[in-house]
Amino acid sequence: MTAKWNLLLRKQSSSECQWLGRSNARRRLLPSSVWASQKHLVGSCKEQNDELEKRGFRLLSARSPAPPPFPRALIGGQPPSLRAWPRLPRAAARPSNLPNTASAMQQPAELARPRAPDHTVSLNTGAPLPLLGLGTFRLRDEETLRLSLDAALGSGYRLVDTAAVYGNEAALGRALGELLPRHGLARGDVFLTSKLSPRDQGEGPARAACLRSLQELGCDYLDLCLIHWPGTQGRPQEDEGNRECRRLSWQALERLHEAGKLRAIGVSNYTVRHLQELLAHCRVVPAVLQVEFHPELAQSALLDFCRQKGIHLQAYSSLGAGHLVGRPEVTEVARRRGRTPAQVLLRWALQQGVSVIPKSACPARVAENAQLWDWELSPADMELLGGMDCGRRYCWDPSEVA
Ligand SMILES: NC(=O)c1ccc[n+]([C@@H]2O[C@H](COP(=O)([O-])OP(=O)(O)OC[C@H]3O[C@@H](n4cnc5c(N)ncnc54)[C@H](OP(=O)(O)O)[C@@H]3O)[C@@H](O)[C@H]2O)c1
């Protein structure tokens, strides 16, 4: 049977990714022989891939035309790089009495089983980033961290966000070593993010700090490493020296990326100005920008900029660090949808193609925050929440950092 699949293509000249369906766009790009059948679209046919390459495109992925649960729900059109992985059978969970081991963390991704069904976005590296992750800021107590992570893995989270400054990398490494096998998972099944501390800016310190994070976490590579903050600890925000420090840090990250230690690299708390400066000198375009993002801080200019440049925007403090769950607009939408306020806030970001990393020390809330996939906010809900934008921050403001 001839199946017409959608293609995720990347222009070879840029990091921009593009889904092409049965649209005129695809007809314009490719002769019908290229897209007419499934076998021509999944990379098995060299001739057809050559055809794509001749036209300046690289095939990153193909998916069936069945409407995927998440991108279908996007308001205002589907961002080009979103994709839902095909449903794969889950591996049976391993018995909990298996030896608990750091080797689970050091297992090369190639040896890991196929990815669990999840909801991901394609980074400009071509790698999938899960749209839902567990935040771990302030999860310092090892047992609390372990319980949250256990609930997260059991509820389908496949991304964990930490940072050197959170002081929990070693505890997280131990918890992952214990819990991944219990959930029938391997290192390659989870996407692990850490961040370079502002105290470690500069080429040598940044390299040493990234290697230290790997050691603390007990793993061979990070899926993503972010420069946590555009400034350097100990320098005034307006100090021009901040620019040079973060430029040197980026070079260190680029080298570790090229060495395969950091599968993707990105930045956090950068403004459009900081990103423009980085894009002017970088060899590797950042894959991710992680910033505070919620209905009271909708950051539309920053989001547009990232979309244009093929940089994925990841939200932190989606719940306004807990302050937004009681806002009347949020509770009203939650009532209409029969969902909780936290779910509404997370879904608001997802429907804009923005991934989320909510934190909770409470396993029941961790599970609640994962119920995001089989429902959607209506345009009227999005509009009501969009009206809350007032530029309020619950974390720090990077706009004064030179
Ligand atoms: N790059 C950066 O500079 C940066 C800055 C801040 C955060 N982050 C990352 O982003 C993650 C998330 O941000 P965040 O921790 O600031 O804030 P958040 O996820 O917006 O909110 C966390 C707060 O909301 C509460 N909460 C969680 N789920 C809830 C629910 N279902 N109902 C009601 N309350 C709920 C939590 O309380 P309980 O724990 O008591 O449940 C906690 O107080 C962090 O953990 C960290 O990984 C990055």
Short mmCIF file of C-alpha atoms and ligand atoms in Angstrom, two decimals:
data_model
loop_
_atom_site.label_atom_id
_atom_site.label_comp_id
_atom_site.label_asym_id
_atom_site.label_seq_id
_atom_site.Cartn_x
_atom_site.Cartn_y
_atom_site.Cartn_z
CA MET A 1 0.00 0.00 0.00
CA THR A 2 1.22 3.49 -0.75
CA ALA A 3 1.39 5.62 2.37
CA LYS A 4 1.93 9.34 2.17
CA TRP A 5 4.13 10.31 5.06
CA ASN A 6 5.13 13.69 6.36
CA LEU A 7 8.79 14.53 6.26
CA LEU A 8 11.00 16.41 8.68
CA LEU A 9 13.59 18.06 6.49
CA ARG A 10 16.45 20.31 7.34
CA LYS A 11 17.90 22.78 4.88
CA GLN A 12 21.57 21.93 4.67
CA SER A 13 22.52 25.56 4.66
CA SER A 14 20.80 26.27 7.98
CA SER A 15 19.60 24.74 11.19
CA GLU A 16 15.97 25.35 10.25
CA CYS A 17 13.74 22.25 10.26
CA GLN A 18 10.58 21.89 8.27
CA TRP A 19 7.72 19.41 8.27
CA LEU A 20 6.29 18.91 4.82
CA GLY A 21 2.95 17.22 4.41
CA ARG A 22 0.81 16.54 1.38
CA SER A 23 0.90 20.20 0.58
CA ASN A 24 1.83 22.32 -2.36
CA ALA A 25 5.06 23.09 -0.56
CA ARG A 26 6.11 19.49 -0.82
CA ARG A 27 5.07 19.31 -4.43
CA ARG A 28 7.16 22.37 -5.12
CA LEU A 29 10.22 20.89 -3.46
CA LEU A 30 10.20 17.34 -4.64
CA PRO A 31 9.07 15.36 -7.61
CA SER A 32 6.21 13.00 -6.82
CA SER A 33 8.55 10.03 -7.14
CA VAL A 34 10.32 11.22 -3.98
CA TRP A 35 7.34 11.44 -1.72
CA ALA A 36 4.89 8.99 -3.16
CA SER A 37 5.62 6.00 -1.00
CA GLN A 38 6.65 5.28 2.54
CA LYS A 39 9.75 3.39 1.56
CA HIS A 40 11.00 6.45 -0.21
CA LEU A 41 10.61 8.56 2.87
CA VAL A 42 12.22 6.62 5.66
CA GLY A 43 15.73 6.75 4.40
CA SER A 44 15.89 3.26 2.94
CA CYS A 45 16.31 4.44 -0.62
CA LYS A 46 19.64 6.08 -1.36
CA GLU A 47 18.52 7.34 -4.74
CA GLN A 48 15.66 9.32 -3.24
CA ASN A 49 17.79 10.69 -0.41
CA ASP A 50 20.28 11.85 -3.03
CA GLU A 51 17.37 13.58 -4.75
CA LEU A 52 16.56 15.45 -1.54
CA GLU A 53 20.16 16.36 -0.99
CA LYS A 54 20.47 17.74 -4.51
CA ARG A 55 17.69 20.14 -3.57
CA GLY A 56 19.54 21.20 -0.45
CA PHE A 57 17.55 19.20 2.13
CA ARG A 58 18.42 16.50 4.58
CA LEU A 59 15.76 14.05 5.69
CA LEU A 60 15.70 13.94 9.48
CA SER A 61 12.58 11.94 10.08
CA ALA A 62 9.29 10.77 8.63
CA ARG A 63 5.99 10.20 10.34
CA SER A 64 2.65 8.78 9.36
CA PRO A 65 -0.18 11.11 8.40
CA ALA A 66 -2.30 9.99 11.39
CA PRO A 67 -2.81 13.17 13.42
CA PRO A 68 -0.30 13.06 16.27
CA PRO A 69 -1.80 13.89 19.66
CA PHE A 70 0.20 16.98 20.38
CA PRO A 71 1.01 19.04 17.28
CA ARG A 72 -2.59 18.82 16.06
CA ALA A 73 -3.60 20.88 19.06
CA LEU A 74 -1.33 23.80 18.43
CA ILE A 75 -2.94 27.15 18.22
CA GLY A 76 -1.92 29.28 15.27
CA GLY A 77 -0.22 26.52 13.31
CA GLN A 78 2.33 23.87 13.98
CA PRO A 79 5.88 25.00 14.62
CA PRO A 80 7.98 23.28 11.99
CA SER A 81 10.16 21.21 14.24
CA LEU A 82 7.56 19.55 16.47
CA ARG A 83 7.11 15.87 16.22
CA ALA A 84 5.58 13.00 18.12
CA TRP A 85 7.49 9.75 18.10
CA PRO A 86 5.74 6.69 16.82
CA ARG A 87 4.22 4.55 19.55
CA LEU A 88 6.58 1.73 20.40
CA PRO A 89 5.88 -1.19 22.70
CA ARG A 90 7.22 -0.48 26.18
CA ALA A 91 9.80 -2.80 27.59
CA ALA A 92 8.69 -4.75 30.62
CA ALA A 93 9.92 -3.11 33.81
CA ARG A 94 12.89 -4.87 35.28
CA PRO A 95 12.49 -6.39 38.74
CA SER A 96 13.39 -3.92 41.46
CA ASN A 97 15.91 -6.26 43.09
CA LEU A 98 18.33 -5.97 40.16
CA PRO A 99 21.72 -4.58 41.16
CA ASN A 100 21.54 -0.88 41.23
CA THR A 101 24.32 0.56 39.27
CA ALA A 102 26.19 3.43 37.90
CA SER A 103 26.58 1.39 34.72
CA ALA A 104 22.96 2.19 33.84
CA MET A 105 24.11 5.79 33.60
CA GLN A 106 27.17 4.97 31.56
CA GLN A 107 25.50 2.74 29.04
CA PRO A 108 26.07 4.21 25.57
CA ALA A 109 22.90 5.51 23.96
CA GLU A 110 23.44 3.15 21.04
CA LEU A 111 22.95 0.19 23.37
CA ALA A 112 19.79 1.59 24.88
CA ARG A 113 16.45 0.19 23.81
CA PRO A 114 14.31 2.22 21.43
CA ARG A 115 12.82 5.36 22.91
CA ALA A 116 9.64 5.04 24.92
CA PRO A 117 6.61 6.69 23.37
CA ASP A 118 6.85 10.31 24.27
CA HIS A 119 6.29 13.78 23.00
CA THR A 120 9.36 15.46 21.69
CA VAL A 121 10.57 18.38 19.69
CA SER A 122 13.44 18.10 17.22
CA LEU A 123 16.40 20.24 18.10
CA ASN A 124 18.55 21.87 15.44
CA THR A 125 20.98 19.00 16.05
CA GLY A 126 18.28 16.60 14.84
CA ALA A 127 18.01 15.06 18.32
CA PRO A 128 14.61 14.79 20.01
CA LEU A 129 14.02 16.76 23.21
CA PRO A 130 11.10 15.59 25.38
CA LEU A 131 8.51 18.34 25.76
CA LEU A 132 7.97 17.50 29.45
CA GLY A 133 10.79 17.34 31.97
CA LEU A 134 11.27 17.36 35.71
CA GLY A 135 12.76 20.54 37.19
CA THR A 136 14.98 19.97 40.21
CA PHE A 137 15.76 23.46 41.50
CA ARG A 138 15.54 23.37 45.33
CA LEU A 139 15.28 19.55 45.31
CA ARG A 140 18.38 19.16 47.44
CA ASP A 141 17.23 16.58 49.94
CA GLU A 142 18.27 13.27 48.41
CA GLU A 143 15.21 11.28 49.46
CA THR A 144 12.79 13.99 48.24
CA LEU A 145 14.65 14.15 44.94
CA ARG A 146 14.50 10.36 44.63
CA LEU A 147 10.75 10.28 45.29
CA SER A 148 10.06 13.04 42.75
CA LEU A 149 12.21 11.36 40.15
CA ASP A 150 10.56 8.01 40.81
CA ALA A 151 7.12 9.59 40.29
CA ALA A 152 8.36 11.39 37.19
CA LEU A 153 9.80 8.32 35.48
CA GLY A 154 6.64 6.40 36.36
CA SER A 155 4.47 9.16 34.86
CA GLY A 156 6.35 9.30 31.57
CA TYR A 157 8.80 12.16 32.09
CA ARG A 158 11.90 11.53 29.99
CA LEU A 159 13.86 14.71 30.68
CA VAL A 160 15.50 15.85 33.91
CA ASP A 161 16.80 19.38 34.37
CA THR A 162 19.54 20.14 36.85
CA ALA A 163 22.41 22.63 37.19
CA ALA A 164 25.73 22.86 38.96
CA VAL A 165 24.30 25.60 41.18
CA TYR A 166 21.42 23.39 42.35
CA GLY A 167 23.95 21.32 44.28
CA ASN A 168 22.12 18.08 43.48
CA GLU A 169 23.98 16.62 40.50
CA ALA A 170 25.64 13.86 42.51
CA ALA A 171 22.36 12.96 44.26
CA LEU A 172 20.57 12.99 40.91
CA GLY A 173 23.24 10.73 39.40
CA ARG A 174 22.76 8.25 42.25
CA ALA A 175 18.97 8.41 41.97
CA LEU A 176 19.07 7.83 38.21
CA GLY A 177 21.49 4.94 38.67
CA GLU A 178 19.01 3.32 41.03
CA LEU A 179 15.72 4.24 39.38
CA LEU A 180 16.35 3.86 35.66
CA PRO A 181 16.71 0.06 35.85
CA ARG A 182 13.66 -0.13 38.13
CA HIS A 183 11.61 1.60 35.47
CA GLY A 184 13.04 -0.59 32.72
CA LEU A 185 14.96 2.37 31.33
CA ALA A 186 18.55 3.01 30.32
CA ARG A 187 20.65 6.16 30.12
CA GLY A 188 19.72 6.68 26.48
CA ASP A 189 16.01 6.80 27.39
CA VAL A 190 16.33 9.99 29.41
CA PHE A 191 17.41 13.42 28.30
CA LEU A 192 19.70 14.94 30.88
CA THR A 193 20.30 18.70 31.05
CA SER A 194 22.74 20.53 33.27
CA LYS A 195 24.01 24.10 33.34
CA LEU A 196 27.29 25.88 33.65
CA SER A 197 27.42 27.95 36.82
CA PRO A 198 28.03 31.73 36.51
CA ARG A 199 31.08 31.21 38.72
CA ASP A 200 32.69 28.98 36.03
CA GLN A 201 32.57 31.32 33.04
CA GLY A 202 35.68 31.43 30.80
CA GLU A 203 37.18 28.76 28.57
CA GLY A 204 39.27 26.75 31.06
CA PRO A 205 36.85 26.99 34.00
CA ALA A 206 33.86 26.15 31.76
CA ARG A 207 35.51 23.04 30.37
CA ALA A 208 36.54 21.86 33.83
CA ALA A 209 33.06 22.57 35.22
CA CYS A 210 31.28 20.61 32.47
CA LEU A 211 33.57 17.63 33.04
CA ARG A 212 32.89 17.94 36.78
CA SER A 213 29.12 17.89 36.12
CA LEU A 214 29.54 14.71 34.10
CA GLN A 215 31.52 13.15 36.90
CA GLU A 216 28.98 14.21 39.55
CA LEU A 217 26.13 12.84 37.49
CA GLY A 218 28.09 9.65 36.79
CA CYS A 219 27.56 9.73 33.04
CA ASP A 220 29.63 9.90 29.88
CA TYR A 221 27.69 12.63 28.16
CA LEU A 222 25.02 15.26 28.73
CA ASP A 223 22.13 15.56 26.30
CA LEU A 224 22.17 19.31 26.81
CA CYS A 225 24.41 21.76 28.60
CA LEU A 226 23.34 25.38 28.99
CA ILE A 227 25.22 28.49 30.01
CA HIS A 228 23.06 29.26 33.03
CA TRP A 229 23.32 33.04 33.00
CA PRO A 230 24.89 35.64 30.66
CA GLY A 231 26.88 37.22 33.49
CA THR A 232 29.85 36.05 35.53
CA GLN A 233 29.71 35.68 39.27
CA GLY A 234 31.69 38.43 40.97
CA ARG A 235 31.37 40.92 38.07
CA PRO A 236 28.83 43.75 38.17
CA GLN A 237 25.99 43.19 35.67
CA GLU A 238 26.99 46.23 33.59
CA ASP A 239 30.65 45.11 33.36
CA GLU A 240 31.55 44.76 29.67
CA GLY A 241 33.86 41.88 30.61
CA ASN A 242 30.77 39.68 30.90
CA ARG A 243 30.64 39.47 27.08
CA GLU A 244 34.15 38.04 26.74
CA CYS A 245 33.63 35.59 29.61
CA ARG A 246 30.49 34.09 28.08
CA ARG A 247 32.09 34.05 24.60
CA LEU A 248 34.98 31.96 25.98
CA SER A 249 32.55 29.69 27.83
CA TRP A 250 30.66 29.11 24.60
CA GLN A 251 33.88 28.10 22.85
CA ALA A 252 34.52 25.55 25.61
CA LEU A 253 30.99 24.17 25.17
CA GLU A 254 31.46 24.01 21.40
CA ARG A 255 34.64 21.94 21.84
CA LEU A 256 32.95 19.54 24.27
CA HIS A 257 30.02 19.30 21.88
CA GLU A 258 32.36 18.39 19.05
CA ALA A 259 34.02 15.81 21.31
CA GLY A 260 30.60 14.20 21.92
CA LYS A 261 30.52 14.98 25.65
CA LEU A 262 27.69 17.50 25.26
CA ARG A 263 25.20 16.25 22.68
CA ALA A 264 23.58 19.67 22.46
CA ILE A 265 24.54 23.07 23.84
CA GLY A 266 22.45 26.10 24.60
CA VAL A 267 21.94 29.06 26.87
CA SER A 268 19.62 30.20 29.63
CA ASN A 269 18.38 33.63 30.67
CA TYR A 270 19.68 35.20 27.46
CA THR A 271 17.73 38.10 25.95
CA VAL A 272 17.44 38.77 22.21
CA ARG A 273 20.49 41.04 22.52
CA HIS A 274 22.60 38.32 24.15
CA LEU A 275 21.47 35.82 21.51
CA GLN A 276 22.28 38.16 18.63
CA GLU A 277 25.75 38.63 20.00
CA LEU A 278 26.21 34.86 20.38
CA LEU A 279 24.93 34.16 16.86
CA ALA A 280 27.45 36.64 15.48
CA HIS A 281 30.45 34.65 16.74
CA CYS A 282 29.34 31.07 17.35
CA ARG A 283 30.40 28.07 15.29
CA VAL A 284 27.55 26.02 16.78
CA VAL A 285 24.11 27.66 16.89
CA PRO A 286 22.56 27.16 20.34
CA ALA A 287 19.97 24.38 20.30
CA VAL A 288 17.93 25.61 23.27
CA LEU A 289 17.16 28.79 25.14
CA GLN A 290 15.74 28.16 28.63
CA VAL A 291 13.95 31.19 30.10
CA GLU A 292 11.19 32.11 32.51
CA PHE A 293 7.98 31.79 30.50
CA HIS A 294 4.36 31.78 31.66
CA PRO A 295 1.17 33.77 30.94
CA GLU A 296 2.39 36.75 32.98
CA LEU A 297 5.70 36.74 31.06
CA ALA A 298 4.78 35.64 27.55
CA GLN A 299 8.08 36.82 25.96
CA SER A 300 6.59 36.93 22.47
CA ALA A 301 9.50 38.83 20.84
CA LEU A 302 12.00 36.36 22.28
CA LEU A 303 9.87 33.39 21.19
CA ASP A 304 9.57 34.79 17.64
CA PHE A 305 13.31 35.38 17.48
CA CYS A 306 14.05 31.81 18.59
CA ARG A 307 11.61 30.39 16.04
CA GLN A 308 13.30 32.34 13.26
CA LYS A 309 16.73 31.10 14.30
CA GLY A 310 15.78 27.44 14.89
CA ILE A 311 16.45 27.68 18.62
CA HIS A 312 14.04 25.73 20.80
CA LEU A 313 12.55 27.72 23.67
CA GLN A 314 12.17 25.82 26.95
CA ALA A 315 10.13 27.35 29.76
CA TYR A 316 11.18 27.46 33.36
CA SER A 317 8.90 28.54 36.20
CA SER A 318 5.84 27.71 34.06
CA LEU A 319 3.78 27.80 37.25
CA GLY A 320 5.31 31.15 38.23
CA ALA A 321 7.24 29.18 40.87
CA GLY A 322 3.81 28.16 42.21
CA HIS A 323 2.31 31.69 42.34
CA LEU A 324 0.13 31.41 39.23
CA VAL A 325 -2.00 28.39 40.16
CA GLY A 326 -4.44 30.63 42.05
CA ARG A 327 -4.86 33.35 39.40
CA PRO A 328 -8.56 33.79 38.49
CA GLU A 329 -7.96 33.45 34.71
CA VAL A 330 -6.11 30.19 35.28
CA THR A 331 -8.68 28.71 37.65
CA GLU A 332 -11.47 29.77 35.27
CA VAL A 333 -9.85 27.93 32.33
CA ALA A 334 -9.13 24.94 34.60
CA ARG A 335 -12.82 24.82 35.55
CA ARG A 336 -13.92 25.01 31.90
CA ARG A 337 -11.57 22.20 30.86
CA GLY A 338 -12.02 20.02 33.94
CA ARG A 339 -8.25 20.21 34.52
CA THR A 340 -6.05 21.57 37.29
CA PRO A 341 -4.52 25.07 37.17
CA ALA A 342 -1.00 23.63 36.91
CA GLN A 343 -2.02 21.52 33.90
CA VAL A 344 -3.55 24.59 32.24
CA LEU A 345 -0.34 26.60 32.71
CA LEU A 346 1.82 23.82 31.30
CA ARG A 347 -0.49 23.23 28.37
CA TRP A 348 -0.46 26.96 27.57
CA ALA A 349 3.28 26.72 26.94
CA LEU A 350 3.11 23.42 25.06
CA GLN A 351 0.50 24.80 22.66
CA GLN A 352 3.07 27.39 21.60
CA GLY A 353 5.69 24.72 20.93
CA VAL A 354 7.51 25.52 24.17
CA SER A 355 8.69 22.62 26.35
CA VAL A 356 8.17 22.62 30.13
CA ILE A 357 10.11 21.44 33.19
CA PRO A 358 7.82 21.83 36.23
CA LYS A 359 9.29 21.04 39.63
CA SER A 360 7.46 19.47 42.51
CA ALA A 361 8.66 17.85 45.70
CA CYS A 362 5.30 16.09 45.90
CA PRO A 363 4.98 12.84 43.87
CA ALA A 364 1.21 13.31 43.37
CA ARG A 365 1.81 16.75 41.83
CA VAL A 366 4.62 15.38 39.66
CA ALA A 367 2.09 12.89 38.28
CA GLU A 368 -0.60 15.57 37.92
CA ASN A 369 1.79 17.77 35.94
CA ALA A 370 2.27 14.99 33.39
CA GLN A 371 -1.40 14.77 32.35
CA LEU A 372 -0.99 17.04 29.36
CA TRP A 373 -1.48 15.08 26.19
CA ASP A 374 -5.05 13.99 25.51
CA TRP A 375 -6.77 17.35 25.72
CA GLU A 376 -6.23 20.92 24.60
CA LEU A 377 -6.94 24.54 25.39
CA SER A 378 -9.34 26.28 23.04
CA PRO A 379 -8.47 29.54 21.22
CA ALA A 380 -10.69 31.35 23.75
CA ASP A 381 -8.76 29.77 26.64
CA MET A 382 -5.47 30.80 25.04
CA GLU A 383 -6.78 34.33 24.60
CA LEU A 384 -7.91 34.63 28.22
CA LEU A 385 -4.51 33.41 29.44
CA GLY A 386 -2.73 35.61 26.87
CA GLY A 387 -4.42 38.65 28.49
CA MET A 388 -2.42 38.03 31.68
CA ASP A 389 0.87 39.12 30.10
CA CYS A 390 2.31 41.94 32.21
CA GLY A 391 6.04 41.25 32.11
CA ARG A 392 6.13 39.97 35.71
CA ARG A 393 9.06 37.80 36.70
CA TYR A 394 9.23 35.40 39.61
CA CYS A 395 12.93 34.70 39.07
CA TRP A 396 15.78 36.91 37.93
CA ASP A 397 15.92 39.57 35.23
CA PRO A 398 18.89 39.29 32.82
CA SER A 399 18.11 42.42 30.79
CA GLU A 400 20.74 44.56 32.58
CA VAL A 401 23.59 42.10 32.03
CA ALA A 402 26.04 43.74 29.58
N1 LIG B 1 17.59 28.40 34.05
C1 LIG B 1 17.21 29.03 35.13
O1 LIG B 1 17.74 30.09 35.49
C2 LIG B 1 16.10 28.44 35.94
C3 LIG B 1 15.46 29.23 36.92
C4 LIG B 1 14.43 28.68 37.64
C5 LIG B 1 14.04 27.37 37.41
N2 LIG B 1 14.69 26.60 36.47
C6 LIG B 1 14.32 25.20 36.23
O2 LIG B 1 12.92 25.15 36.00
C7 LIG B 1 12.32 24.29 36.95
C8 LIG B 1 10.91 24.76 37.26
O3 LIG B 1 10.89 26.09 37.73
P1 LIG B 1 10.58 26.45 39.27
O4 LIG B 1 11.00 25.31 40.14
O5 LIG B 1 11.15 27.79 39.51
O6 LIG B 1 9.04 26.68 39.33
P2 LIG B 1 7.68 25.98 38.81
O7 LIG B 1 7.89 24.65 38.23
O8 LIG B 1 6.99 27.04 38.05
O9 LIG B 1 6.89 25.84 40.18
C9 LIG B 1 7.35 25.04 41.23
C10 LIG B 1 6.48 25.38 42.44
O10 LIG B 1 5.12 25.06 42.14
C11 LIG B 1 4.63 24.09 43.07
N3 LIG B 1 3.86 23.11 42.28
C12 LIG B 1 4.34 22.17 41.44
N4 LIG B 1 3.33 21.46 40.89
C13 LIG B 1 2.19 21.98 41.40
C14 LIG B 1 0.83 21.66 41.21
N5 LIG B 1 0.45 20.69 40.39
N6 LIG B 1 -0.09 22.39 41.88
C15 LIG B 1 0.29 23.39 42.72
N7 LIG B 1 1.57 23.74 42.94
C16 LIG B 1 2.52 23.02 42.27
C17 LIG B 1 5.85 23.49 43.72
O11 LIG B 1 5.59 23.16 45.05
P3 LIG B 1 5.92 21.68 45.64
O12 LIG B 1 7.34 21.40 45.30
O13 LIG B 1 5.66 21.85 47.09
O14 LIG B 1 4.94 20.77 44.97
C18 LIG B 1 6.88 24.61 43.65
O15 LIG B 1 6.70 25.47 44.76
C19 LIG B 1 13.27 24.35 38.13
O16 LIG B 1 13.07 23.31 39.06
C20 LIG B 1 14.60 24.29 37.41
O17 LIG B 1 14.90 22.97 37.00
C21 LIG B 1 15.70 27.14 35.72
#
